[in-house]
Coordinates of C-alpha atoms and ligand atoms in Angstrom, one line a residue:
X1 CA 85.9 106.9 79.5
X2 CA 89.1 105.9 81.6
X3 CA 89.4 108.7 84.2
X4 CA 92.6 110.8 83.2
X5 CA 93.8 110.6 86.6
X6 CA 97.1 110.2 85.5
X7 CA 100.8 112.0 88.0
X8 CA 99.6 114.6 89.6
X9 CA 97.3 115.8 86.8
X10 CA 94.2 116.2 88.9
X11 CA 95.6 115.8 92.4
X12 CA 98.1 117.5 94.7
X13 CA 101.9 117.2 95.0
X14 CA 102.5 115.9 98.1
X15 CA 106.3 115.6 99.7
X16 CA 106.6 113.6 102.3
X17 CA 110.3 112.5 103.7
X18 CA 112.2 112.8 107.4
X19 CA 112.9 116.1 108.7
X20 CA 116.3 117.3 106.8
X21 CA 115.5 115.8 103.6
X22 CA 114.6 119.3 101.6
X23 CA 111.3 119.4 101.4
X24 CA 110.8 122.5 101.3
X25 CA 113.3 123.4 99.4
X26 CA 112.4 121.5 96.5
X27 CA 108.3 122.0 97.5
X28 CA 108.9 125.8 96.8
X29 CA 110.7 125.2 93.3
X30 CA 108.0 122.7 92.1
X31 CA 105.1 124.9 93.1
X32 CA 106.7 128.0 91.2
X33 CA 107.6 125.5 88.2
X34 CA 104.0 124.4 87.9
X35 CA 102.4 127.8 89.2
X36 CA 100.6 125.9 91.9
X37 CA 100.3 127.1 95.5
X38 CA 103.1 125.8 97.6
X39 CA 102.1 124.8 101.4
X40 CA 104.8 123.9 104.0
X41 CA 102.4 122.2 106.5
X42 CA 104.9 122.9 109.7
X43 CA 104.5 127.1 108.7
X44 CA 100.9 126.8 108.8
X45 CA 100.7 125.3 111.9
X46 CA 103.2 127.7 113.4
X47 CA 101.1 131.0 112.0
X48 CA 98.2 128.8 113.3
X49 CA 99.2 127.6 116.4
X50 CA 102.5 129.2 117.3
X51 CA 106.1 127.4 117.2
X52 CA 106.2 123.8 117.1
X53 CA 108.6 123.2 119.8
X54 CA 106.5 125.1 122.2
X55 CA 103.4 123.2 121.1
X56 CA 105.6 120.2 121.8
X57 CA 107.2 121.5 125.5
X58 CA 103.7 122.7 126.8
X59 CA 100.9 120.7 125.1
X60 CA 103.0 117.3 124.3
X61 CA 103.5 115.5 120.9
X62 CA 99.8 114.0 121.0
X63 CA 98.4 117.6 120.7
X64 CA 101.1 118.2 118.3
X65 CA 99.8 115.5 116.4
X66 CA 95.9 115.9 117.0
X67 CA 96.7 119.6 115.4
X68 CA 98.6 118.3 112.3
X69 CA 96.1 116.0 111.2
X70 CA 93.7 118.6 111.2
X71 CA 95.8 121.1 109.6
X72 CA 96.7 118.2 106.9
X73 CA 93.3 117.7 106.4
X74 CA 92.5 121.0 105.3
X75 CA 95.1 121.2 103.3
X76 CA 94.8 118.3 101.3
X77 CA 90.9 118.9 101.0
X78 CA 91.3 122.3 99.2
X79 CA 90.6 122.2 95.7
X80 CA 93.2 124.3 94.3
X81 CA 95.7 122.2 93.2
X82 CA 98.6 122.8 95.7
X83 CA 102.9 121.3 96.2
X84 CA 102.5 120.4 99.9
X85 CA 105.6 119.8 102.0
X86 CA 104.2 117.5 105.1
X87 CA 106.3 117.6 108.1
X88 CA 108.2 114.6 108.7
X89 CA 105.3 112.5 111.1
X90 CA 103.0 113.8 109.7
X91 CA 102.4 110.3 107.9
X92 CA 102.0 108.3 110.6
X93 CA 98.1 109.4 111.1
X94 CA 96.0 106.8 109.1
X95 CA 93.4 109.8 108.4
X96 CA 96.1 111.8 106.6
X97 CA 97.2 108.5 104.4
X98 CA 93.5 108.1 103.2
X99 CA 93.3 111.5 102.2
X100 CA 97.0 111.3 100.8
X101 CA 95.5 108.3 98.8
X102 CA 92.8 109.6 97.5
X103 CA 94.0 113.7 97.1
X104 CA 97.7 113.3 95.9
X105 CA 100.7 112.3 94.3
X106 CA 102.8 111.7 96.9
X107 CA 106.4 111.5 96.7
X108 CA 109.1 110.6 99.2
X109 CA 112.0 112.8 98.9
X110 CA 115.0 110.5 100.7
X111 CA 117.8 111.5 102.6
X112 CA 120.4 109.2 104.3
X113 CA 120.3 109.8 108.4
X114 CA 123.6 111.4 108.1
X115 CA 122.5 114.1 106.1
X116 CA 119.5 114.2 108.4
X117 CA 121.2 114.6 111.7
X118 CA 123.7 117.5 110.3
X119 CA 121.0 119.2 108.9
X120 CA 118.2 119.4 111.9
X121 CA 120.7 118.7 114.9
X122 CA 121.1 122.9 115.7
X123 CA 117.6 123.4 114.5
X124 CA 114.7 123.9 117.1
X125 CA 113.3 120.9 116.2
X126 CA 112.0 119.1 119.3
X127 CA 112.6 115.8 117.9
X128 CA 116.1 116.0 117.1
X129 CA 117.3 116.7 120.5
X130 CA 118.8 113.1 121.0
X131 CA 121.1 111.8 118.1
X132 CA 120.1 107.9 120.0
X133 CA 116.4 109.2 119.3
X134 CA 117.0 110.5 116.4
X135 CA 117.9 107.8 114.6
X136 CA 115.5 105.5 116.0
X137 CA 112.9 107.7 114.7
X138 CA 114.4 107.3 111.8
X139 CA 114.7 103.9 110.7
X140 CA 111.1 104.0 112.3
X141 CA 109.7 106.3 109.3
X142 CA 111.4 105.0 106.3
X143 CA 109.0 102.2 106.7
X144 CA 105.8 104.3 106.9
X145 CA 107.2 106.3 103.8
X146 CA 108.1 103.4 101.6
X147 CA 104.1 102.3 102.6
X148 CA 102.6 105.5 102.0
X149 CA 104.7 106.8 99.2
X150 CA 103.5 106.6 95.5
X151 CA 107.0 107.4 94.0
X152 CA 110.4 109.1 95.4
X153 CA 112.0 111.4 94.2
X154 CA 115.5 113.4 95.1
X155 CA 114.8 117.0 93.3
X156 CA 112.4 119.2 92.4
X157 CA 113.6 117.7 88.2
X158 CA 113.0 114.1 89.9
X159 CA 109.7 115.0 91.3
X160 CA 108.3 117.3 88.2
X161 CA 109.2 113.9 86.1
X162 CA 107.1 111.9 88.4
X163 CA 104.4 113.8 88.5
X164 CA 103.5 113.2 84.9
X165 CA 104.9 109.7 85.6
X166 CA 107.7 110.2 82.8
X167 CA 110.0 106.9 84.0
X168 CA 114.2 107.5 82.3
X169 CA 115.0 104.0 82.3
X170 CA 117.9 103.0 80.0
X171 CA 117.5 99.2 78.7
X172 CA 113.8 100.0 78.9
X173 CA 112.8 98.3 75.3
X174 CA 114.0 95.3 76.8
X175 CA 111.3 95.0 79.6
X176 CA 108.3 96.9 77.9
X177 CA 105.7 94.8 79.7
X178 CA 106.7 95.7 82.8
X179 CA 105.6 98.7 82.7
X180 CA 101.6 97.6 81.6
X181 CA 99.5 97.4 84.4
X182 CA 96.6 96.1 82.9
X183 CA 96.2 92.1 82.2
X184 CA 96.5 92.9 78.1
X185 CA 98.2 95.0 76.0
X186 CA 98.9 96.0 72.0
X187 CA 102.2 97.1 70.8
X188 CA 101.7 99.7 68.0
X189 CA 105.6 101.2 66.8
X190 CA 106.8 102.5 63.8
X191 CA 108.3 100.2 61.5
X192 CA 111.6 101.4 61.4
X193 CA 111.9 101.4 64.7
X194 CA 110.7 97.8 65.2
X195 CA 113.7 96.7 62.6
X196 CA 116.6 98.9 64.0
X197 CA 115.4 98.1 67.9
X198 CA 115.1 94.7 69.1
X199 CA 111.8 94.9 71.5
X200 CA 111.4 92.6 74.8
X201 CA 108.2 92.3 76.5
X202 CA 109.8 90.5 79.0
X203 CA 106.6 90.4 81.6
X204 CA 104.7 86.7 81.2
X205 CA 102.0 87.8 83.4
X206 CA 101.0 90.8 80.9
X207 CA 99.4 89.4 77.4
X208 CA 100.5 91.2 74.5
X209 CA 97.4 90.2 72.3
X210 CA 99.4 92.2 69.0
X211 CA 102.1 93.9 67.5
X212 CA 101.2 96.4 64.8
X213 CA 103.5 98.7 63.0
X214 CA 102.8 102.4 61.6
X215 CA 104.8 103.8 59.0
X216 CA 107.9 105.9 59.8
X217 CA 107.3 109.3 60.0
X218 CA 104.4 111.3 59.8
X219 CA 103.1 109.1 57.2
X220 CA 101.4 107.3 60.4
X221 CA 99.4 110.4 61.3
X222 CA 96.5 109.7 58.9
X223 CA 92.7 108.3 59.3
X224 CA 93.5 105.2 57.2
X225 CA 95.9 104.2 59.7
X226 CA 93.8 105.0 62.9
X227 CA 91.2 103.1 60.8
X228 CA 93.1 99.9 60.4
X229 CA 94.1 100.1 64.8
X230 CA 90.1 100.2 65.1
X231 CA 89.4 97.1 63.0
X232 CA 92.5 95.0 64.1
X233 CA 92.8 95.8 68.1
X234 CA 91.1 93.6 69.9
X235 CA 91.5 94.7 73.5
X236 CA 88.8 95.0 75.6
X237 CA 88.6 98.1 78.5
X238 CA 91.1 96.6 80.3
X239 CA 93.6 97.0 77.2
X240 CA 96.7 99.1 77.1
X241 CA 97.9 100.5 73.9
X242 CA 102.0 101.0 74.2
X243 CA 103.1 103.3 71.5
X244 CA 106.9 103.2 70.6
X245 CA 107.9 105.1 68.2
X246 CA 108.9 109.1 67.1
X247 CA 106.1 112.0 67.6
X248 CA 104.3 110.4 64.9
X249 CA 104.2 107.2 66.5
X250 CA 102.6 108.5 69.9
X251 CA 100.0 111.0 68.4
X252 CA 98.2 108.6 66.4
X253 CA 98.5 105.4 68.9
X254 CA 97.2 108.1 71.3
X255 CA 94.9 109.1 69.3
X256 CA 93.9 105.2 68.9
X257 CA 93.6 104.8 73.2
X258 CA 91.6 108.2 73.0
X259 CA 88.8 106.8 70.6
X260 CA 88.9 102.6 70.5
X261 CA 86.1 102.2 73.0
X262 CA 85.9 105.4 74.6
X263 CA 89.3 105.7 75.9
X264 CA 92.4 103.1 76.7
X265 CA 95.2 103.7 78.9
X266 CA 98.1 104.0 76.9
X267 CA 101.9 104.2 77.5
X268 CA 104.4 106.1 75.3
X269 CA 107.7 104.6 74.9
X270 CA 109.3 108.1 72.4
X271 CA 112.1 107.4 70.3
X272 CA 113.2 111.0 69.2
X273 CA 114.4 113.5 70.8
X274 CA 111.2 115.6 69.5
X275 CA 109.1 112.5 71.2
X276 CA 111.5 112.5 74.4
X277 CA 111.2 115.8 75.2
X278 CA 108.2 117.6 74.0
X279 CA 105.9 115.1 71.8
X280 CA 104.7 112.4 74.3
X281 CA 104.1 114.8 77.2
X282 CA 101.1 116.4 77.7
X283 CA 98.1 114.4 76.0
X284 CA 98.0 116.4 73.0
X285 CA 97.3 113.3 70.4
X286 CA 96.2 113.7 67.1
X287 CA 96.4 113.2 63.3
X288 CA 96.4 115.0 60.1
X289 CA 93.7 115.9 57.3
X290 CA 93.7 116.4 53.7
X291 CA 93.0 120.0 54.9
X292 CA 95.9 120.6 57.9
X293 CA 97.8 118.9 60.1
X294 CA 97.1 118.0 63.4
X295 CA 93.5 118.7 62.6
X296 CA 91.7 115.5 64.6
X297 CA 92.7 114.6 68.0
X298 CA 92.1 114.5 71.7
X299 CA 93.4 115.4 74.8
X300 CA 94.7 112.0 76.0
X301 CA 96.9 111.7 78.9
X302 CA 99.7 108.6 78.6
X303 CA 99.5 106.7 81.9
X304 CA 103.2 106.7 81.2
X305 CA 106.2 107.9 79.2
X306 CA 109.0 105.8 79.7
X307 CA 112.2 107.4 78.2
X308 CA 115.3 105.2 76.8
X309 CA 118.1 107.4 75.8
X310 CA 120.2 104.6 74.0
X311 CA 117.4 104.2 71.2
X312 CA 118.8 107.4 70.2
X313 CA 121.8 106.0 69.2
X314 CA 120.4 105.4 65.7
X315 CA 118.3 108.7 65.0
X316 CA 119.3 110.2 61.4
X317 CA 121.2 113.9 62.2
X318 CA 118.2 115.7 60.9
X319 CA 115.8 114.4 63.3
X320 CA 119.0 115.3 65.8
X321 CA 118.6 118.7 64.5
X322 CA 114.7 118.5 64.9
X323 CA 115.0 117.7 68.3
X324 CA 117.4 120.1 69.4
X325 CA 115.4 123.1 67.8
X326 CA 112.6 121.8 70.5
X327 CA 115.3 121.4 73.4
X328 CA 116.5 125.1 72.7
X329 CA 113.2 126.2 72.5
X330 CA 112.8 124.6 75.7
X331 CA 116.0 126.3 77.2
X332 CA 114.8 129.4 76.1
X333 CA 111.6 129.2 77.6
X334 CA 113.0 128.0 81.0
X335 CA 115.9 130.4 81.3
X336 CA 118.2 127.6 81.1
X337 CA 122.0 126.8 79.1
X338 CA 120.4 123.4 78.8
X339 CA 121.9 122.6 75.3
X340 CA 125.1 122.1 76.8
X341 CA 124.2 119.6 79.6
X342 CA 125.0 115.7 78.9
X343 CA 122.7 113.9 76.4
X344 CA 120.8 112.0 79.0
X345 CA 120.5 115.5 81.8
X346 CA 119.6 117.4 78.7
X347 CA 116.7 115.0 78.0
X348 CA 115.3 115.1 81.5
X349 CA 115.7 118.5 81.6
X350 CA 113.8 119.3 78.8
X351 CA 111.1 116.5 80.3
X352 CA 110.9 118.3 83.4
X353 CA 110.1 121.7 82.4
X354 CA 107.6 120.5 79.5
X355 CA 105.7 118.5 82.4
X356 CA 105.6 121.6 84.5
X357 CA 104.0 123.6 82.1
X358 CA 101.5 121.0 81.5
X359 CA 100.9 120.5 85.1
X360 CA 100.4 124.2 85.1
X361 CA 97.9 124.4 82.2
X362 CA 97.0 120.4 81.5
X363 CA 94.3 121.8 78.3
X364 CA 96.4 124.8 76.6
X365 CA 93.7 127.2 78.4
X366 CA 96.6 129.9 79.1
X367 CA 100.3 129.3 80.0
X368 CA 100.4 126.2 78.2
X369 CA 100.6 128.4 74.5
X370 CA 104.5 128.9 75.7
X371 CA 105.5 125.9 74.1
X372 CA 104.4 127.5 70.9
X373 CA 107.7 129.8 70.7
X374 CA 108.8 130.0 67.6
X375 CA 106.4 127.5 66.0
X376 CA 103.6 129.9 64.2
X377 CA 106.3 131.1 61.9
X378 CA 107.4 127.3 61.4
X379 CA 104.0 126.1 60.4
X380 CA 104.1 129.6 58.1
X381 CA 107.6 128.6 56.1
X382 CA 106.2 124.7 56.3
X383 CA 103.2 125.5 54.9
X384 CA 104.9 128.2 52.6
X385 CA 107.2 126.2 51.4
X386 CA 104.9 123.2 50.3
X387 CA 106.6 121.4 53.1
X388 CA 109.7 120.9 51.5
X389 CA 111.5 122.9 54.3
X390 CA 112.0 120.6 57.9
X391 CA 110.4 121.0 60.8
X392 CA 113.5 121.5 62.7
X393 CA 114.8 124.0 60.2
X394 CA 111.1 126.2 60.3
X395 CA 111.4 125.8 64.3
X396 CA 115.0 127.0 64.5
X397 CA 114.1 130.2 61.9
X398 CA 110.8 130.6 64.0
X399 CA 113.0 130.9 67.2
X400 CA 115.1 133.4 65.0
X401 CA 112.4 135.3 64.5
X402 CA 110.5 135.5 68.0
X403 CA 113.9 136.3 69.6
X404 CA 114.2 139.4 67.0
X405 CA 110.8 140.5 67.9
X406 CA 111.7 140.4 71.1
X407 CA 114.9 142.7 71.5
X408 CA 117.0 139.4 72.5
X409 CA 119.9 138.1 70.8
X410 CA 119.6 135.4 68.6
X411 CA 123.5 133.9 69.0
X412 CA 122.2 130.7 70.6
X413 CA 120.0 129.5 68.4
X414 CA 122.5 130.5 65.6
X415 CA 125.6 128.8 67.5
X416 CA 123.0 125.7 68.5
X417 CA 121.1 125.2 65.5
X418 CA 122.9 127.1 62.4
X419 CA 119.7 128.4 60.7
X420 CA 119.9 129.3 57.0
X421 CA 116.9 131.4 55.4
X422 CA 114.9 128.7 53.5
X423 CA 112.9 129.0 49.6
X424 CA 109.2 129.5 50.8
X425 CA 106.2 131.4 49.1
X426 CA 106.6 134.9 50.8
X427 CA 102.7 135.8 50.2
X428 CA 101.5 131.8 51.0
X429 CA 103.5 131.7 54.3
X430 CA 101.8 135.0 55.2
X431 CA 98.4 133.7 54.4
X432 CA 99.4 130.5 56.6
X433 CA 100.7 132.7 59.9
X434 CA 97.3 134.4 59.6
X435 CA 95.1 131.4 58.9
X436 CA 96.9 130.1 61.8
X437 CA 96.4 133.0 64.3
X438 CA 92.9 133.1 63.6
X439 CA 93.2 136.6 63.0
X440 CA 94.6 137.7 66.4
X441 CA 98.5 138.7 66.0
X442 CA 99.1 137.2 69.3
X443 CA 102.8 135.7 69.6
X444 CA 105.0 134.0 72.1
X445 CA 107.8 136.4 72.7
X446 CA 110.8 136.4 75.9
X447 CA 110.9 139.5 78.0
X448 CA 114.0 137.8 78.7
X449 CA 115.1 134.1 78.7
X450 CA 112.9 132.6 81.4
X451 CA 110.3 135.0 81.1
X452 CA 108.3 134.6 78.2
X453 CA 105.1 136.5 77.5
X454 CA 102.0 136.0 75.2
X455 CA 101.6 139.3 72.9
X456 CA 100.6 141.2 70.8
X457 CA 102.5 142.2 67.6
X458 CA 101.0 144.1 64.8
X459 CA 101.3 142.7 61.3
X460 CA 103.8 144.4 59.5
X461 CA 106.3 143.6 62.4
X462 CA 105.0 140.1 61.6
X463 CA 105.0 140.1 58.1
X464 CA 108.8 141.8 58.5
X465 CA 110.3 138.7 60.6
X466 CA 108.8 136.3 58.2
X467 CA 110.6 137.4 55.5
X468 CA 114.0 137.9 56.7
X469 CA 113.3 134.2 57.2
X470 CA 113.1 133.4 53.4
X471 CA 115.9 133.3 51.2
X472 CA 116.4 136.1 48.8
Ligands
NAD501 N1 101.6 115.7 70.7 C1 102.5 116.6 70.8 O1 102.4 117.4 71.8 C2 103.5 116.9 69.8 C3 104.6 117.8 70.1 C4 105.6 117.9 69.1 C5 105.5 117.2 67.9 N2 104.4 116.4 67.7 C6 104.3 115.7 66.4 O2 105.4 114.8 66.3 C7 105.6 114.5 64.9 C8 107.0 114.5 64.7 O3 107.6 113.5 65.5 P1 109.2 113.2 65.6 O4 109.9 114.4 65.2 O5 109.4 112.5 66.9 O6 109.5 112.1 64.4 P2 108.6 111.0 63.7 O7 107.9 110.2 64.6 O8 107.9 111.7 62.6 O9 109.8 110.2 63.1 C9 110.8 110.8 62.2 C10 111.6 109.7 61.5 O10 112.5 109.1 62.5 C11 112.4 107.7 62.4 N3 112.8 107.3 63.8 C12 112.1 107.4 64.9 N4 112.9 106.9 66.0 C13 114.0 106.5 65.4 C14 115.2 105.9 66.0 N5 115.3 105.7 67.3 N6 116.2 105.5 65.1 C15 116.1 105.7 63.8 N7 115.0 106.3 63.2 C16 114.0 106.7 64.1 C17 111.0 107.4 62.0 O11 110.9 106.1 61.5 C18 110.8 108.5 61.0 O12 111.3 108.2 59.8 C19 104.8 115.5 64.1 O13 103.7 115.0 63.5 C20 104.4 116.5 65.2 O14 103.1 117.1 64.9 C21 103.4 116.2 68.6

C-alpha cells in the first residue's frame, strides 16, 4: 500500500519564518481550525527557562541555542499531532531539520525585512538590537528557510491549503504533468470535460502511458467503469492516476488509485465547484451500487488537488447551483459571509475550511460528520423523489431544514440559493432519513453559525422538517 503520508495528514504543522513574520499569529488560528494543539516554541522555553533575552545576556546565544534544540526536539517528537510556531533560528540546528523532515509539514511564512524590522525593532528581542545586524541576519535565514521549507505560505488560509497540498493555480490544465512526481502517469477525465477543455501535459520527463475518459456525471461512479480502469491501466507502483473531472470524476479515479495494485498515488485536478470545494478533499472515494450510492469506496488521500478556477467558466448553472448549496453549507459551518467573497477567494475559502476539518478528523471518526449539514434530508428528498429532484436543490432544502431545527434563520440560504419545496414521496423519504441514520436521530445542527453541533432530534421533529420540504 502507498503510505498516505500526504500535507500534514500524519505529521505536524510546522511554521518556520524570521522573527516578525506572524507566526504565531497564524500558528494559533491554524491549530484552533484543525483542533490541534498549538505550540509557540519561544513560550515554552520562556515558562521553561525564563525570558529569552536574559537567557541570551547571561548564558550567551550558544546556550540559547543548545536549549532550543532540545525544546524543538520534544516538541516535534510528541505524538499528538500539534501547529508549532519555531522561533526564527531555530532552523539553523541540523538536528532540528532531520526531525523537521521526518515529523512535519513545514511551511515558511515570509515576510519582507521591512515588515520585520518595524515589527520586532521595540520588542525585547535580543537579536534585533542592531537594524545593521538585523538585516544581515536576515538575508542570512532566507536561505536556510528556502532549504528547509517544504512549502510557504502567507496565512493561516494559505497554510490550511498546503497542508492538504490543495495547489490554486489558474492555467493549470495547461501543465498537468508538472505536477506528477512519479516517472508515469494515466489521465482518467470525464468526457465532457476532455471536449470543452483543451489538456497540456506539458512535462516530457513524466510519461503519460494513457488517457481514458469516464462518462459525465455520475454515470462514471459504477463498477463497470472501475472495471474497465483495472483491465486497461497499465501502470506499475510507480504510477500516478490524475483525475480531472467533476465529483464523479475524482471518486471513482480515486477509487481506481485506492484498489489497482494496492494503492496509486493519485492527483485530483476538480472541475466543479462541488469538486473544488468539498468533493476532492479529504480521501473519501467511492462508487455506487444497484443498492445505494456511494456504497464501495476507500479512504484514499490525493497526493494533490490542484484547483483551476477558469475551467469553471463553462459549468451548466445547475451545477453553479449545486456547488453553491456546498459553499453555503460551508459558510454556515465556518461562521463565515463567504458567498459574497470573489469567485476565486470564495473557492479557497471554502478549500481551506473543508481541509481543516479533515486535518482535524482525517477518517469521519467525530468532527468530521459536520460536513453532513443539511445532507441526510438531501439524500431523504433524493431518494424520495426517485432522484428526479437535484442534488443542489435537496442540499439547499436540507440546509432549510437543519437551520429550522436549529432556532436560526434561514434568510441566507433562501437569498443564496432560492429553495422551492420539491414532489417527493413523503412516507419513502422518511423511510430513507431513517435507513440512513441507522436508527440513531442524530443530526448536524448550528448552535449558531460557526458553531455547529452533532444531536439529537427526536422523530417527529424530524419527520416535521421533512415535510415542510415537500410540495403540497
Ligand atoms: N468524495 C467526496 O468527499 C464527495 C463530496 C461531495 C460530493 N461527492 C460526489 O461528487 C459527485 C458529484 O460531483 P459534481 O457535482 O462535481 O459533478 P459531476 O462530476 O457529477 O459532474 C456533473 C456534470 O458537470 C459536467 N462538468 C464537470 N465539469 C465541467 C466543466 N468544467 N464544464 C462543463 N461541464 C462540466 C460533467 O460532465 C457532468 O455532466 C457525486 O457523486 C457525489 O457523491 C463526493
Amino acid at each position: 500500500v502507498v503510505e498516505q503520508d500526504v500535507g500534514a495528514l500524519r505529521r505536524h504543522i510546522a511554521l518556520i519564518g524570521f522573527m516578525g513574520a506572524g507566526k504565531s499569529t497564524i500558528g494559533r488560528d491554524v491549530a484552533r481550525l484543525t483542533q490541534r494543539r498549538f505550540v509557540d516554541l519561544d513560550e515554552e522555553i520562556e515558562r521553561r527557562h525564563g525570558p529569552i533575552a536574559k537567557i541570551f545576556d547571561e548564558r550567551g546565544e550558544p546556550e540559547f541555542r543548545r536549549i532550543e534544540e532540545e525544546m524543538a526536539a520534544g516538541v516535534l517528537a510528541a505524538h499528538e499531532l500539534s501547529v508549532i510556531a519555531l522561533g526564527g533560528g531555530a532552523v539553523g540546528s541540523t538536528k532540528t531539520q532531520d526531525l523537521l523532515r521526518a515529523r512535519a509539514l513545514t511551511i515558511w511564512v515570509p515576510v519582507d525585512v521591512e515588515t520585520a524590522w518595524r515589527r520586532a525593532k521595540d520588542s525585547d528581542r535580543p537579536l534585533a538590537r542592531d537594524e545593521g545586524r538585523f538585516r544581515a541576519l536576515y538575508e542570512e535565514r532566507e536561505e536556510i528557510y528556502d532549504i528547509v521549507a517544504d512549502a510557504s505560505a502567507a496565512d493561516a488560509e494559505a497554510v490550511l491549503l498546503e497542508s492538504s497540498r490543495i495547489d490554486f493555480r489558474v492555467g493549470a490544465l495547461a501543465l498537468l504533468g508538472k505536477y506528477v512526481e512519479s516517472p508515469r502517469a494515466v489521465l482518467v477525465v470525464d468526457e465532457r470535460v476532455l471536449s470543452l477543455h483543451p489538456v497540456k501535459w506539458n512535462a516530457p520527463w513524466v510519461e503519460l502511458q494513457g488517457t481514458y475518459t469516464v462518462p459525465p456525471g455520475e454515470d462514471a461512479k459504477a463498477v463497470a467503469v472501475v472495471e474497465r480502469l483495472w483491465h486497461e491501466i497499465s501502470l506499475d507502483r510507480e504510477g500516478t492516476i490524475v483525475a480531472l473531472g467533476g465529483g464523479s470524476t475524482t471518486d471513482v479515479a480515486g477509487f481506481t488509485a485506492a484498489t489497482y495494485l494496492r494503492g496509486l498515488r493519485w492527483i485530483a485536478v476538480p472541475t466543479t465547484v462541488v469538486g473544488q470545494v468539498d468533493a476532492s478533499i479529504g480521501g473519501k472515494t467511492g462508487i455506487d451500487l444497484f443498492t445505494g450510492k456511494n456504497l464501495a469506496g476507500a479512504f484514499h488521500f490525493p497526493e494533490r488537488v490542484v484547483i483551476d478556477a477558469n475551467v469553471l467558466s463553462t459549468l451548466p448553472e445547475e451545477e453553479r447551483r449545486a456547488g453553491m448549496a456546498e459553499v453555503v453549507k460551508t459558510g454556515l459551518l465556518a461562521g463565515r459571509d463567504v458567498w459574497s467573497l470573489p469567485e476565486e477567494d470564495m473557492l479557497r475559502a471554502c478549500a481551506a475550511f473543508k481541509s481543516a476539518v479533515v486535518l482535524s478528523d482525517p477518517y469521519e471518526r467525530g468532527r468530521r460528520k459536520i460536513l453532513n449539514l443539511g445532507h441526510t434530508f438531501a439524500h431523504a428528498l433524493e431518494t424520495g423523489s426517485g432522484y428526479t429532484v437535484r442534488h443542489g436543490d435537496a442540499v439547499a432544502l436540507g440546509l432549510v431544514a437543519a437551520l429550522r431545527l436549529s432556532g436560526q434563520p434561514t434568510d441566507v440560504v433562501e437569498e443564496v440559493l432560492k429553495p422551492q419545496p420539491v414532489r417527493a414521496d413523503r412516507d419513502a423519504a422518511w423511510a430513507a432519513l431513517k435507513r440512513d441514520k441507522k436508527g440513531e436521530g442524530v443530526f448536524v445542527l448550528l448552535e449558531a453559525p460557526g458553531r455547529p453541533v452533532v444531536t439529537n432530534v427526536p422523530d417527529e421533529d424530524a419527520r416535521k422538517a421533512l415535510d415542510e420540504l415537500i410540495a403540497k
